[in-house]
Coordinates of C-alpha atoms in Angstrom, one line a residue:
M308 CA 139.2 99.1 98.3
K309 CA 138.1 99.2 94.6
K310 CA 141.1 101.3 93.7
F311 CA 143.4 98.5 94.9
L312 CA 141.5 95.7 93.2
P313 CA 143.3 96.0 89.7
G314 CA 146.7 96.0 91.3
I315 CA 145.8 92.9 93.4
C316 CA 144.6 91.1 90.3
I317 CA 147.7 91.9 88.4
T318 CA 149.8 90.7 91.3
M319 CA 148.0 87.4 91.4
L320 CA 148.4 87.0 87.7
L321 CA 152.1 87.6 87.8
S322 CA 152.4 85.2 90.7
S323 CA 151.6 82.4 88.3
C324 CA 154.9 83.0 86.4
M325 CA 158.0 81.0 87.3
V326 CA 161.4 81.8 85.7
G327 CA 164.1 79.2 85.1
P328 CA 164.1 75.8 83.3
D329 CA 161.5 73.2 84.2
Y330 CA 163.0 69.9 85.1
K331 CA 162.9 67.1 82.5
P332 CA 163.9 63.5 83.3
I333 CA 167.5 62.8 82.4
A334 CA 167.8 60.6 79.3
V335 CA 170.0 57.6 80.0
T336 CA 169.9 54.6 77.7
I337 CA 170.5 51.2 79.3
P338 CA 170.5 47.7 78.0
Q339 CA 167.5 45.5 78.8
Q340 CA 169.7 42.5 79.8
Y341 CA 173.2 41.9 81.2
K342 CA 176.3 40.7 79.5
Q343 CA 176.9 38.0 82.2
A344 CA 173.3 36.8 82.3
A345 CA 172.8 33.2 81.3
K346 CA 170.5 34.3 78.4
P347 CA 171.5 37.8 77.4
Q348 CA 169.1 39.6 75.0
P349 CA 169.8 42.6 72.8
G350 CA 167.9 45.8 73.1
W351 CA 168.1 49.1 74.9
K352 CA 165.6 51.2 76.9
I353 CA 165.4 54.6 78.7
A354 CA 166.2 54.5 82.4
T355 CA 163.3 55.4 84.6
P356 CA 164.1 55.3 88.4
A357 CA 161.5 53.2 90.1
D358 CA 162.6 53.1 93.8
T359 CA 159.0 53.1 95.0
L360 CA 158.5 49.5 93.7
D361 CA 158.2 47.0 96.5
R362 CA 161.4 45.1 97.3
G363 CA 159.7 42.6 99.6
C364 CA 161.4 40.5 102.2
W365 CA 164.2 39.4 99.8
W366 CA 166.1 37.6 102.5
Q367 CA 163.4 35.0 102.8
I368 CA 164.7 33.4 99.6
F369 CA 167.4 31.8 101.8
Q370 CA 164.8 30.0 103.9
D371 CA 166.6 30.6 107.2
P372 CA 164.3 31.3 110.2
V373 CA 167.0 32.8 112.3
L374 CA 168.0 35.2 109.5
N375 CA 164.3 36.1 109.0
D376 CA 163.9 37.0 112.6
L377 CA 167.1 39.1 112.7
E378 CA 166.1 41.0 109.5
A379 CA 162.6 41.8 110.9
Q380 CA 164.2 43.2 114.1
L381 CA 166.8 45.1 112.2
N382 CA 164.3 47.4 110.6
I383 CA 163.2 48.5 114.0
T384 CA 166.3 48.8 116.1
N385 CA 169.1 49.7 113.7
Q386 CA 170.4 53.1 114.7
N387 CA 171.7 54.1 111.2
I388 CA 168.2 53.6 109.8
A389 CA 166.8 55.6 112.7
S390 CA 169.2 58.4 112.1
V391 CA 168.4 58.7 108.4
A392 CA 164.6 58.4 109.2
A393 CA 165.0 61.4 111.4
Q394 CA 166.9 63.2 108.6
Y395 CA 164.0 62.4 106.3
A396 CA 161.5 63.8 108.8
Q397 CA 163.6 66.9 109.0
S398 CA 163.6 67.3 105.2
L399 CA 159.8 67.1 105.1
A400 CA 159.6 69.8 107.8
I401 CA 161.9 72.0 105.6
V402 CA 159.5 71.6 102.7
K403 CA 156.7 72.8 104.9
E404 CA 158.9 75.7 106.0
A405 CA 159.6 76.7 102.4
K406 CA 155.9 76.5 101.5
A407 CA 155.1 78.9 104.3
A408 CA 156.8 81.7 102.4
L409 CA 154.1 81.6 99.8
A410 CA 151.5 82.8 102.3
P411 CA 151.0 86.3 103.8
M412 CA 152.5 86.9 107.3
V413 CA 150.1 88.4 109.8
T414 CA 151.1 89.4 113.3
G415 CA 149.0 90.8 116.1
T416 CA 150.0 92.9 119.2
I417 CA 148.2 93.8 122.3
S418 CA 150.0 96.1 124.7
A419 CA 149.2 98.2 127.8
S420 CA 151.6 100.6 129.5
R421 CA 151.6 103.3 132.1
Q422 CA 154.3 105.9 132.4
K423 CA 155.2 109.1 134.0
P424 CA 157.3 111.5 131.9
S425 CA 160.1 113.5 133.3
A426 CA 159.0 117.0 134.4
S427 CA 162.3 118.5 133.2
A428 CA 161.6 117.3 129.7
F429 CA 158.4 119.3 129.6
N430 CA 159.4 122.4 131.6
S431 CA 158.8 124.7 128.6
T432 CA 155.4 123.2 127.8
S433 CA 152.2 124.7 128.9
G434 CA 148.6 123.7 128.6
T435 CA 147.0 120.3 128.6
G436 CA 148.7 117.5 126.6
T437 CA 147.1 114.5 124.9
G438 CA 146.2 111.3 126.6
G439 CA 145.4 113.0 129.9
V440 CA 149.0 114.4 130.4
T441 CA 149.2 117.9 131.9
P442 CA 152.7 119.3 131.4
T443 CA 154.1 121.8 133.8
N444 CA 154.2 125.5 133.0
G445 CA 157.7 126.0 134.3
S446 CA 156.9 125.4 137.9
G447 CA 158.9 122.2 137.9
R448 CA 156.1 120.1 139.4
S449 CA 155.9 116.4 138.3
L450 CA 153.6 115.5 135.4
K451 CA 150.7 113.2 135.9
P452 CA 151.1 109.5 134.9
Y453 CA 149.1 108.3 132.0
S454 CA 148.2 105.0 130.3
T455 CA 148.4 103.8 126.7
Y456 CA 146.5 100.8 125.3
I457 CA 147.2 99.4 121.8
I458 CA 145.7 96.7 119.7
S459 CA 147.4 96.4 116.3
F460 CA 147.7 94.0 113.4
N461 CA 150.6 94.0 110.8
A462 CA 150.5 92.1 107.6
S463 CA 153.1 91.6 104.9
W464 CA 153.2 89.5 101.7
A465 CA 155.8 89.1 99.0
P466 CA 154.0 87.7 96.0
D467 CA 156.1 85.0 94.3
I468 CA 155.9 86.8 91.0
W469 CA 159.0 85.2 89.5
G470 CA 158.6 81.8 91.2
A471 CA 161.7 82.1 93.4
V472 CA 159.9 80.7 96.4
R473 CA 158.3 77.9 94.3
R474 CA 161.7 77.0 93.0
V475 CA 162.9 76.7 96.6
V476 CA 159.9 74.5 97.5
E477 CA 160.6 72.4 94.4
A478 CA 164.3 72.0 95.3
D479 CA 163.5 71.2 98.9
A480 CA 160.9 68.6 97.8
D481 CA 163.4 67.0 95.5
V482 CA 165.9 66.9 98.4
A483 CA 163.3 65.3 100.6
Q484 CA 162.7 62.7 98.0
A485 CA 166.4 62.1 97.7
T486 CA 166.6 61.7 101.5
N487 CA 163.7 59.2 101.3
A488 CA 165.8 57.3 98.7
L489 CA 168.8 57.6 101.1
L490 CA 166.7 56.0 103.8
A491 CA 165.8 53.1 101.5
A492 CA 169.5 52.7 100.6
T493 CA 170.5 52.7 104.2
R494 CA 167.9 50.1 105.0
L495 CA 168.9 47.9 102.1
S496 CA 172.6 48.3 103.0
A497 CA 171.9 47.3 106.6
Q498 CA 169.8 44.3 105.6
A499 CA 172.5 43.2 103.2
T500 CA 175.3 43.6 105.7
L501 CA 173.4 41.7 108.3
A502 CA 172.8 38.8 105.8
Q503 CA 176.4 38.8 104.8
D504 CA 177.7 38.8 108.4
Y505 CA 175.1 36.1 109.3
F506 CA 176.4 33.8 106.5
E507 CA 179.9 34.5 107.5
V508 CA 179.0 33.2 111.0
R509 CA 177.3 30.1 109.6
T510 CA 180.3 29.5 107.4
L511 CA 182.6 29.8 110.4
D512 CA 180.3 27.4 112.3
N513 CA 180.7 24.9 109.5
L514 CA 184.4 25.5 109.4
Q515 CA 184.6 25.0 113.1
S516 CA 183.1 21.6 112.7
V517 CA 185.7 20.7 110.1
L518 CA 188.5 22.0 112.4
D519 CA 187.2 20.2 115.4
Q520 CA 187.0 17.0 113.5
T521 CA 190.5 17.6 112.3
V522 CA 191.7 17.9 115.9
K523 CA 189.9 14.6 116.8
D524 CA 191.5 12.9 113.8
D525 CA 194.9 14.2 114.7
R526 CA 194.5 13.0 118.3
K527 CA 193.6 9.5 117.0
L528 CA 196.6 9.6 114.7
L529 CA 198.9 10.7 117.6
H530 CA 197.5 7.9 119.7
L531 CA 198.3 5.4 116.9
I532 CA 201.8 6.8 116.4
K533 CA 202.5 6.6 120.2
L534 CA 201.4 2.9 120.2
R535 CA 203.7 2.2 117.2
Y536 CA 206.5 4.0 119.0
Q537 CA 206.0 1.8 122.1
Y538 CA 206.4 -1.2 119.9
G539 CA 209.4 0.2 118.2
I540 CA 207.7 0.7 114.8
A541 CA 207.6 4.5 114.8
S542 CA 210.4 6.9 115.8
A543 CA 210.4 9.7 118.4
G544 CA 210.5 12.1 115.5
D545 CA 207.2 10.7 114.2
V546 CA 205.6 11.3 117.6
L547 CA 206.9 14.9 117.7
Q548 CA 205.8 15.6 114.1
T549 CA 202.3 14.3 114.8
Q550 CA 202.2 16.2 118.1
S551 CA 203.1 19.4 116.2
T552 CA 200.4 18.8 113.6
L553 CA 197.8 18.4 116.4
E554 CA 198.8 21.6 118.1
N555 CA 198.6 23.5 114.8
A556 CA 195.1 22.2 114.3
E557 CA 194.1 23.3 117.8
V558 CA 195.4 26.8 117.1
N559 CA 193.4 27.0 113.9
A560 CA 190.3 26.0 115.7
I561 CA 190.9 28.7 118.3
N562 CA 191.5 31.4 115.7
N563 CA 188.3 30.4 113.9
A564 CA 186.4 31.0 117.1
I565 CA 187.8 34.5 117.4
A566 CA 186.7 35.4 113.9
R567 CA 183.2 34.1 114.6
A568 CA 182.9 36.2 117.8
Q569 CA 183.9 39.3 115.8
Y570 CA 181.2 38.8 113.2
E571 CA 178.7 38.1 116.0
H572 CA 179.6 41.4 117.6
A573 CA 179.2 43.2 114.2
I574 CA 175.6 41.7 113.9
A575 CA 174.8 42.9 117.5
V576 CA 175.8 46.5 116.6
L577 CA 173.7 46.3 113.4
M578 CA 170.8 45.2 115.6
G579 CA 171.3 48.1 117.9
I580 CA 172.2 45.8 120.8
P581 CA 175.4 45.8 123.0
P582 CA 177.5 42.8 122.0
A583 CA 177.5 41.5 125.5
L584 CA 173.7 41.0 125.3
F585 CA 173.6 39.3 122.0
S586 CA 174.6 35.9 120.7
I587 CA 173.8 33.4 117.9
D588 CA 173.9 29.8 118.9
P589 CA 176.5 27.8 117.0
K590 CA 175.0 25.5 114.4
V591 CA 176.3 23.4 111.5
T592 CA 174.1 24.5 108.6
T593 CA 173.8 23.2 105.1
L594 CA 174.2 26.4 103.1
K595 CA 172.4 26.3 99.7
P596 CA 172.8 29.4 97.6
P597 CA 169.6 30.2 95.7
I598 CA 169.6 29.7 92.0
V599 CA 170.0 33.0 90.0
P600 CA 167.4 33.1 87.2
N601 CA 168.7 32.8 83.6
E602 CA 167.0 36.1 82.6
I603 CA 167.2 39.2 84.8
P604 CA 165.5 42.3 83.3
S605 CA 167.3 45.5 83.8
E606 CA 164.1 47.1 85.1
L607 CA 164.9 45.5 88.4
L608 CA 168.0 47.7 88.6
E609 CA 165.9 50.8 88.5
R610 CA 164.6 50.1 92.0
R611 CA 168.1 50.8 93.4
P612 CA 167.6 53.7 95.9
D613 CA 171.0 55.2 95.1
I614 CA 169.9 55.7 91.5
A615 CA 166.7 57.5 92.7
E616 CA 168.7 59.6 95.1
A617 CA 171.1 60.7 92.4
E618 CA 168.2 61.6 90.1
R619 CA 166.4 63.6 92.7
Q620 CA 169.5 65.5 93.5
A621 CA 169.8 66.4 89.9
A622 CA 166.2 67.6 90.0
A623 CA 166.9 69.7 93.0
Q624 CA 169.9 71.3 91.3
N625 CA 167.8 72.2 88.3
A626 CA 165.3 74.0 90.6
Q627 CA 168.1 76.0 92.1
I628 CA 168.9 77.3 88.6
G629 CA 165.4 78.9 88.6
E630 CA 166.1 80.3 92.0
A631 CA 169.3 81.9 90.8
V632 CA 167.5 83.3 87.7
S633 CA 164.9 84.9 90.0
N634 CA 167.6 87.0 91.7
F635 CA 167.8 89.1 88.5
F636 CA 164.2 90.4 89.1
P637 CA 162.9 92.8 91.7
V638 CA 161.0 91.7 94.8
L639 CA 157.5 93.2 95.5
T640 CA 156.4 93.4 99.1
L641 CA 152.9 94.5 100.2
T642 CA 152.5 95.7 103.8
G643 CA 149.6 96.8 105.9
A644 CA 148.9 97.7 109.5
G645 CA 145.9 98.7 111.5
G646 CA 144.4 98.7 115.0
F647 CA 143.3 100.8 117.9
Q648 CA 145.3 103.1 120.2
S649 CA 143.9 105.1 123.2
N650 CA 144.9 106.4 126.6
I651 CA 141.5 105.4 128.0
F652 CA 140.8 101.7 128.0
S653 CA 137.0 102.2 127.7
K654 CA 137.5 104.1 124.5
L655 CA 140.0 101.7 122.9
I656 CA 137.6 100.0 120.5
S657 CA 136.2 103.1 118.9
S658 CA 136.4 104.9 115.5
P659 CA 138.5 107.8 116.8
A660 CA 141.1 105.4 118.2
S661 CA 141.5 103.4 115.0
F662 CA 144.4 103.7 112.7
W663 CA 145.6 101.9 109.5
M664 CA 148.4 101.9 106.9
I665 CA 148.9 100.2 103.6
G666 CA 151.9 100.3 101.3
A667 CA 154.0 98.6 98.7
Q668 CA 157.7 98.2 98.2
L669 CA 159.6 97.2 95.0
M670 CA 163.2 96.4 95.7
G671 CA 165.9 95.1 93.3
T672 CA 169.6 94.9 93.0
L673 CA 171.1 97.4 90.6
I674 CA 174.9 96.7 90.9
D675 CA 176.4 93.6 92.4
G676 CA 179.7 93.2 90.7
G677 CA 178.6 90.1 88.8
L678 CA 177.5 88.3 91.9
R679 CA 174.2 87.1 90.4
R680 CA 175.7 85.9 87.2
A681 CA 178.3 84.0 89.2
Q682 CA 175.6 82.4 91.3
L683 CA 173.7 81.4 88.1
A684 CA 176.8 79.9 86.6
A685 CA 177.5 78.0 89.8
A686 CA 173.9 76.6 89.8
E687 CA 174.2 75.5 86.2
A688 CA 177.5 73.8 86.9
S689 CA 176.1 72.1 90.0
Y690 CA 173.3 70.7 87.8
D691 CA 175.7 69.4 85.2
Q692 CA 177.7 67.7 88.0
A693 CA 174.5 66.1 89.4
V694 CA 173.6 64.8 85.9
A695 CA 177.1 63.3 85.6
N696 CA 176.8 61.8 89.0
Y697 CA 173.4 60.3 88.1
R698 CA 174.7 58.7 85.0
Q699 CA 177.8 57.4 86.7
T700 CA 175.6 55.9 89.5
I701 CA 173.7 53.9 86.8
L702 CA 177.0 52.8 85.2
N703 CA 178.3 51.7 88.6
A704 CA 175.1 49.8 89.3
F705 CA 175.4 47.8 86.0
Q706 CA 179.0 47.0 86.9
N707 CA 177.9 45.8 90.4
V708 CA 175.3 43.5 88.7
E709 CA 177.7 42.2 86.1
D710 CA 180.3 41.5 88.7
G711 CA 177.8 39.7 90.9
L712 CA 176.6 37.5 88.0
V713 CA 180.0 36.5 86.8
A714 CA 181.1 35.8 90.4
D715 CA 178.1 33.7 91.1
R716 CA 178.5 31.6 87.9
I717 CA 182.2 31.0 88.5
L718 CA 181.8 30.2 92.2
R719 CA 179.2 27.6 91.4
K720 CA 181.6 25.9 89.0
E721 CA 184.4 26.2 91.6
E722 CA 182.2 24.7 94.3
I723 CA 181.5 21.6 92.1
A724 CA 185.2 21.2 91.3
Q725 CA 186.1 21.7 94.9
R726 CA 183.6 19.0 96.0
H727 CA 185.4 16.6 93.7
A728 CA 188.7 17.6 95.1
V729 CA 187.5 16.9 98.7
N730 CA 186.3 13.5 97.7
T731 CA 189.6 12.7 96.0
S732 CA 191.7 14.0 98.9
R733 CA 189.6 12.1 101.4
A734 CA 190.2 8.8 99.4
A735 CA 193.9 9.6 99.1
L736 CA 194.2 10.1 102.9
R737 CA 192.5 6.8 103.6
Y738 CA 194.7 5.1 101.1
Q739 CA 197.9 6.5 102.5
L740 CA 196.8 5.8 106.1
E741 CA 196.3 2.1 105.2
N742 CA 199.7 2.1 103.5
Y743 CA 201.3 3.6 106.6
K744 CA 199.7 0.9 108.8
S745 CA 201.1 -1.8 106.5
G746 CA 204.5 -0.1 106.4
T747 CA 204.7 0.8 102.7
V748 CA 204.8 4.6 103.3
D749 CA 206.3 6.8 105.9
L750 CA 204.5 9.2 108.3
T751 CA 205.3 12.3 106.2
T752 CA 203.3 10.9 103.3
V753 CA 200.3 10.5 105.6
L754 CA 200.6 13.9 107.1
V755 CA 200.9 15.5 103.6
A756 CA 197.7 13.7 102.6
Q757 CA 196.0 14.7 105.7
T758 CA 197.0 18.4 105.3
N759 CA 195.8 18.3 101.7
Y760 CA 192.4 16.8 102.7
L761 CA 192.0 19.5 105.4
T762 CA 192.9 22.3 103.0
T763 CA 190.4 21.1 100.3
E764 CA 187.7 20.6 102.9
Q765 CA 188.2 24.1 104.4
Y766 CA 188.3 25.6 100.9
E767 CA 185.0 23.9 100.0
V768 CA 183.3 25.4 103.1
N769 CA 184.7 28.8 102.2
V770 CA 183.6 28.6 98.6
V771 CA 180.0 27.9 99.7
G772 CA 180.2 30.8 102.1
R773 CA 181.5 33.1 99.4
Q774 CA 178.6 32.0 97.2
M775 CA 176.1 33.0 99.9
V776 CA 177.8 36.4 100.3
T777 CA 178.0 36.9 96.5
V778 CA 174.2 36.2 96.1
V779 CA 173.5 38.8 98.8
E780 CA 175.7 41.3 96.9
L781 CA 173.9 40.5 93.7
I782 CA 170.5 41.0 95.4
T783 CA 171.8 44.4 96.7
A784 CA 173.1 45.4 93.3
L785 CA 169.6 44.6 91.8
G786 CA 168.0 46.8 94.4
G787 CA 166.5 44.0 96.5
G788 CA 166.0 40.7 94.8
W789 CA 165.2 39.4 91.3
D790 CA 161.5 38.7 91.6
V791 CA 160.1 40.1 88.3
N792 CA 156.6 40.1 89.8
Q793 CA 157.6 43.1 91.9
L794 CA 157.9 45.1 88.7
F795 CA 154.2 45.2 88.3
N796 CA 153.2 46.2 91.8
P797 CA 151.8 49.8 91.9
P798 CA 154.2 52.3 93.4
A799 CA 153.6 53.6 96.8
S800 CA 151.5 56.9 97.0
P801 CA 153.9 59.9 96.9
S802 CA 153.9 62.2 99.9
P803 CA 151.8 65.4 99.4
Y804 CA 155.0 67.3 100.4
F805 CA 156.5 66.3 97.0
K806 CA 154.0 68.3 95.0
N807 CA 155.9 71.2 93.4

């Protein structure tokens, strides 16, 4: 054993080496504030993905109990989240599988057999054979059956001298982290989609109330026109025109109900529930978009899981460069075997029945037609692509936030202007209706004023609904809300599988 000790020590020492470049965080300079923020501030900082920071229950900012209940259930029953969660579990198992290649492989075998050789195969053999077999001496008589008992152990180990296996483990761990980020992105996307669809439903509920009231008002107006027609004040054309306006209003109310049902079905699917078993009670709701802070630090953006996913993919591609470099070096494999073999069971565990073997193999590729160089070039190009994707993901994230900020600011101004338009059109309708009753204007003037009022009222409802959806989009773009207190929460403990 002493003669093998120096070789074992050298092998262990070499196993601490690892070829290929070590991963260094990608330098991306980002602004500390946004152009469209109410109070932009100059300054730049280095991007550092922080997807482990707590996003909290960001939807609670809307203070809607129904939405809160739906979001809580979504995290449990959404099938897209469940699918990616299973993918994440699979990636963790792959990391374990890759780590197993660092350890020796030992197998054991226990076998027992009894056999009778063919007499014709030994018709030229004389004397007594081993293991209790007595061959024939040409007489052609059958040989005696004999038994064989074997207990054996085989071991093999390929020391990771150049770090090829460790690079595989590193890459698989980075992929697992990327999958974990994908899980967070899927969860955030599902939460945001649910919130958007829910506010679409509430917007349509409010719009349904407006349309139903319009139908009631048109019916009252039709009743008035019919009375005036009976007294000869209005014409038959006025009755038909008012009847047509009423029927159009009824059609709009029906179409609105169709759109609401479709959004409700979409929410049911998000919840993992068949649409036939799910419903949201209609309710007129005063939608109040939360106020976006004047200052939003760009650090919040670093919680976006898609940024973390892109960064981890780049790290995985970097590890694969080291794996490609290791292919240029030979692979050392140490093997050994030993055990006992006997034809007599009682003498199986004995010194004469023992056997052993130990050996080593060094194997490397001599000529491959440029295959390894091509593989290395491909790995380096894949890393460059991953770096570009990471930087582009950050740029896209800033665009999403800037778009959300400007949309929120403009929609708030639009909502104020639209509210004034509704008040003005309502007053104009009342004024023209009184003039019609007094005979100073015709019915067409009243219907035009009524249509204008309905249009402005519908637009006001839609603007508020768009505000709610825009705020959800902004929250999603920021990675889950704008609470700066979340920046100082300690990150979750990393999984032990992520240790390279």
